[in-house]
């Protein structure tokens, strides 16, 4: 990760930014870090919003998973038909 000035920021093993010890950064460095974190947060929110729109778009999900839905409906229909047939046979 780097700052707007191209400096590299320290990261943990998971790639997230790790702040340096208190009192080791100037006010300008802190402001730059805040700007960068705000931009990263904005990108994350936008990516989440886009993903949410995709996942909750029912028509799109049906269009993309038409085969799976047809197979599932056939299986459910077969099971319901079998249960009805068994009920009539016993009764």
PDB file of C-alpha atoms in Angstrom:
ATOM      1  CA  UNK A   1       0.000   0.000   0.000  1.00  0.00           C
ATOM      2  CA  UNK A   2       1.304   3.489  -0.701  1.00  0.00           C
ATOM      3  CA  UNK A   3       0.413   7.065   0.139  1.00  0.00           C
ATOM      4  CA  UNK A   4      -0.580   9.717  -2.415  1.00  0.00           C
ATOM      5  CA  UNK A   5       3.079  10.786  -2.381  1.00  0.00           C
ATOM      6  CA  UNK A   6       4.174   7.249  -3.317  1.00  0.00           C
ATOM      7  CA  UNK A   7       5.534   6.303   0.104  1.00  0.00           C
ATOM      8  CA  UNK A   8       4.967   2.733   1.195  1.00  0.00           C
ATOM      9  CA  UNK A   9       2.795   2.166   4.258  1.00  0.00           C
ATOM     10  CA  UNK A  10       3.502  -0.655   6.732  1.00  0.00           C
ATOM     11  CA  UNK A  11       1.045  -3.556   6.522  1.00  0.00           C
ATOM     12  CA  UNK A  12       0.224  -6.597   8.632  1.00  0.00           C
ATOM     13  CA  UNK A  13       0.263 -10.125   7.239  1.00  0.00           C
ATOM     14  CA  UNK A  14      -3.319  -9.693   6.040  1.00  0.00           C
ATOM     15  CA  UNK A  15      -2.356  -6.665   3.910  1.00  0.00           C
ATOM     16  CA  UNK A  16      -4.096  -4.135   6.119  1.00  0.00           C
ATOM     17  CA  UNK A  17      -2.418  -0.912   7.038  1.00  0.00           C
ATOM     18  CA  UNK A  18      -0.750  -0.850  10.464  1.00  0.00           C
ATOM     19  CA  UNK A  19      -0.300   2.555  12.102  1.00  0.00           C
ATOM     20  CA  UNK A  20       3.187   3.435  13.338  1.00  0.00           C
ATOM     21  CA  UNK A  21       3.793   4.034  17.056  1.00  0.00           C
ATOM     22  CA  UNK A  22       2.276   7.251  18.453  1.00  0.00           C
ATOM     23  CA  UNK A  23       4.366  10.404  18.099  1.00  0.00           C
ATOM     24  CA  UNK A  24       6.390   9.187  15.106  1.00  0.00           C
ATOM     25  CA  UNK A  25       4.364  10.854  12.325  1.00  0.00           C
ATOM     26  CA  UNK A  26       3.881  14.456  11.349  1.00  0.00           C
ATOM     27  CA  UNK A  27       0.460  16.088  11.019  1.00  0.00           C
ATOM     28  CA  UNK A  28       0.862  16.008   7.230  1.00  0.00           C
ATOM     29  CA  UNK A  29       1.552  12.282   7.263  1.00  0.00           C
ATOM     30  CA  UNK A  30      -1.520  11.710   9.424  1.00  0.00           C
ATOM     31  CA  UNK A  31      -3.669  13.819   7.058  1.00  0.00           C
ATOM     32  CA  UNK A  32      -2.354  11.876   4.052  1.00  0.00           C
ATOM     33  CA  UNK A  33      -3.124   8.591   5.785  1.00  0.00           C
ATOM     34  CA  UNK A  34      -6.654   9.776   6.584  1.00  0.00           C
ATOM     35  CA  UNK A  35      -7.217  10.764   2.954  1.00  0.00           C
ATOM     36  CA  UNK A  36      -5.991   7.387   1.779  1.00  0.00           C
ATOM     37  CA  UNK A  37      -8.110   5.482   4.298  1.00  0.00           C
ATOM     38  CA  UNK A  38     -11.183   7.532   3.318  1.00  0.00           C
ATOM     39  CA  UNK A  39     -10.598   6.736  -0.366  1.00  0.00           C
ATOM     40  CA  UNK A  40     -10.092   3.035   0.363  1.00  0.00           C
ATOM     41  CA  UNK A  41     -13.260   2.981   2.458  1.00  0.00           C
ATOM     42  CA  UNK A  42     -15.181   4.643  -0.369  1.00  0.00           C
ATOM     43  CA  UNK A  43     -13.951   2.017  -2.844  1.00  0.00           C
ATOM     44  CA  UNK A  44     -14.901  -0.777  -0.450  1.00  0.00           C
ATOM     45  CA  UNK A  45     -18.397   0.635   0.063  1.00  0.00           C
ATOM     46  CA  UNK A  46     -18.873   1.021  -3.692  1.00  0.00           C
ATOM     47  CA  UNK A  47     -17.707  -2.571  -4.310  1.00  0.00           C
ATOM     48  CA  UNK A  48     -20.069  -3.827  -1.613  1.00  0.00           C
ATOM     49  CA  UNK A  49     -22.947  -1.817  -3.083  1.00  0.00           C
ATOM     50  CA  UNK A  50     -22.290  -3.265  -6.557  1.00  0.00           C
ATOM     51  CA  UNK A  51     -22.114  -6.801  -5.197  1.00  0.00           C
ATOM     52  CA  UNK A  52     -25.344  -6.305  -3.220  1.00  0.00           C
ATOM     53  CA  UNK A  53     -27.143  -5.115  -6.371  1.00  0.00           C
ATOM     54  CA  UNK A  54     -25.940  -8.208  -8.249  1.00  0.00           C
ATOM     55  CA  UNK A  55     -26.934 -10.649  -5.516  1.00  0.00           C
ATOM     56  CA  UNK A  56     -30.383  -9.144  -4.951  1.00  0.00           C
ATOM     57  CA  UNK A  57     -31.259  -8.890  -8.658  1.00  0.00           C
ATOM     58  CA  UNK A  58     -33.757 -11.771  -8.799  1.00  0.00           C
ATOM     59  CA  UNK A  59     -34.294 -11.615 -12.564  1.00  0.00           C
ATOM     60  CA  UNK A  60     -30.550 -11.777 -13.173  1.00  0.00           C
ATOM     61  CA  UNK A  61     -30.175 -14.698 -10.744  1.00  0.00           C
ATOM     62  CA  UNK A  62     -32.979 -16.592 -12.510  1.00  0.00           C
ATOM     63  CA  UNK A  63     -31.435 -15.876 -15.912  1.00  0.00           C
ATOM     64  CA  UNK A  64     -27.991 -17.068 -14.772  1.00  0.00           C
ATOM     65  CA  UNK A  65     -29.227 -20.174 -12.930  1.00  0.00           C
ATOM     66  CA  UNK A  66     -32.062 -21.300 -15.197  1.00  0.00           C
ATOM     67  CA  UNK A  67     -30.778 -24.887 -15.496  1.00  0.00           C
ATOM     68  CA  UNK A  68     -30.323 -25.334 -11.741  1.00  0.00           C
ATOM     69  CA  UNK A  69     -33.805 -23.968 -11.092  1.00  0.00           C
ATOM     70  CA  UNK A  70     -35.365 -26.321 -13.649  1.00  0.00           C
ATOM     71  CA  UNK A  71     -33.590 -29.350 -12.159  1.00  0.00           C
ATOM     72  CA  UNK A  72     -34.601 -28.307  -8.643  1.00  0.00           C
ATOM     73  CA  UNK A  73     -38.231 -27.841  -9.683  1.00  0.00           C
ATOM     74  CA  UNK A  74     -38.246 -31.263 -11.354  1.00  0.00           C
ATOM     75  CA  UNK A  75     -36.825 -32.943  -8.244  1.00  0.00           C
ATOM     76  CA  UNK A  76     -39.335 -31.215  -5.961  1.00  0.00           C
ATOM     77  CA  UNK A  77     -42.184 -32.147  -8.307  1.00  0.00           C
ATOM     78  CA  UNK A  78     -41.027 -35.764  -8.404  1.00  0.00           C
ATOM     79  CA  UNK A  79     -40.818 -35.937  -4.604  1.00  0.00           C
ATOM     80  CA  UNK A  80     -44.248 -34.376  -4.100  1.00  0.00           C
ATOM     81  CA  UNK A  81     -45.768 -36.674  -6.756  1.00  0.00           C
ATOM     82  CA  UNK A  82     -44.145 -39.702  -5.113  1.00  0.00           C
ATOM     83  CA  UNK A  83     -45.437 -38.696  -1.678  1.00  0.00           C
ATOM     84  CA  UNK A  84     -48.967 -38.261  -3.033  1.00  0.00           C
ATOM     85  CA  UNK A  85     -48.805 -41.626  -4.804  1.00  0.00           C
ATOM     86  CA  UNK A  86     -47.605 -43.377  -1.644  1.00  0.00           C
ATOM     87  CA  UNK A  87     -50.368 -41.710   0.381  1.00  0.00           C
ATOM     88  CA  UNK A  88     -53.065 -42.939  -2.030  1.00  0.00           C
ATOM     89  CA  UNK A  89     -51.607 -46.422  -2.078  1.00  0.00           C
ATOM     90  CA  UNK A  90     -51.708 -46.768   1.691  1.00  0.00           C
ATOM     91  CA  UNK A  91     -55.102 -45.136   2.120  1.00  0.00           C
TER      92      UNK A  91
END
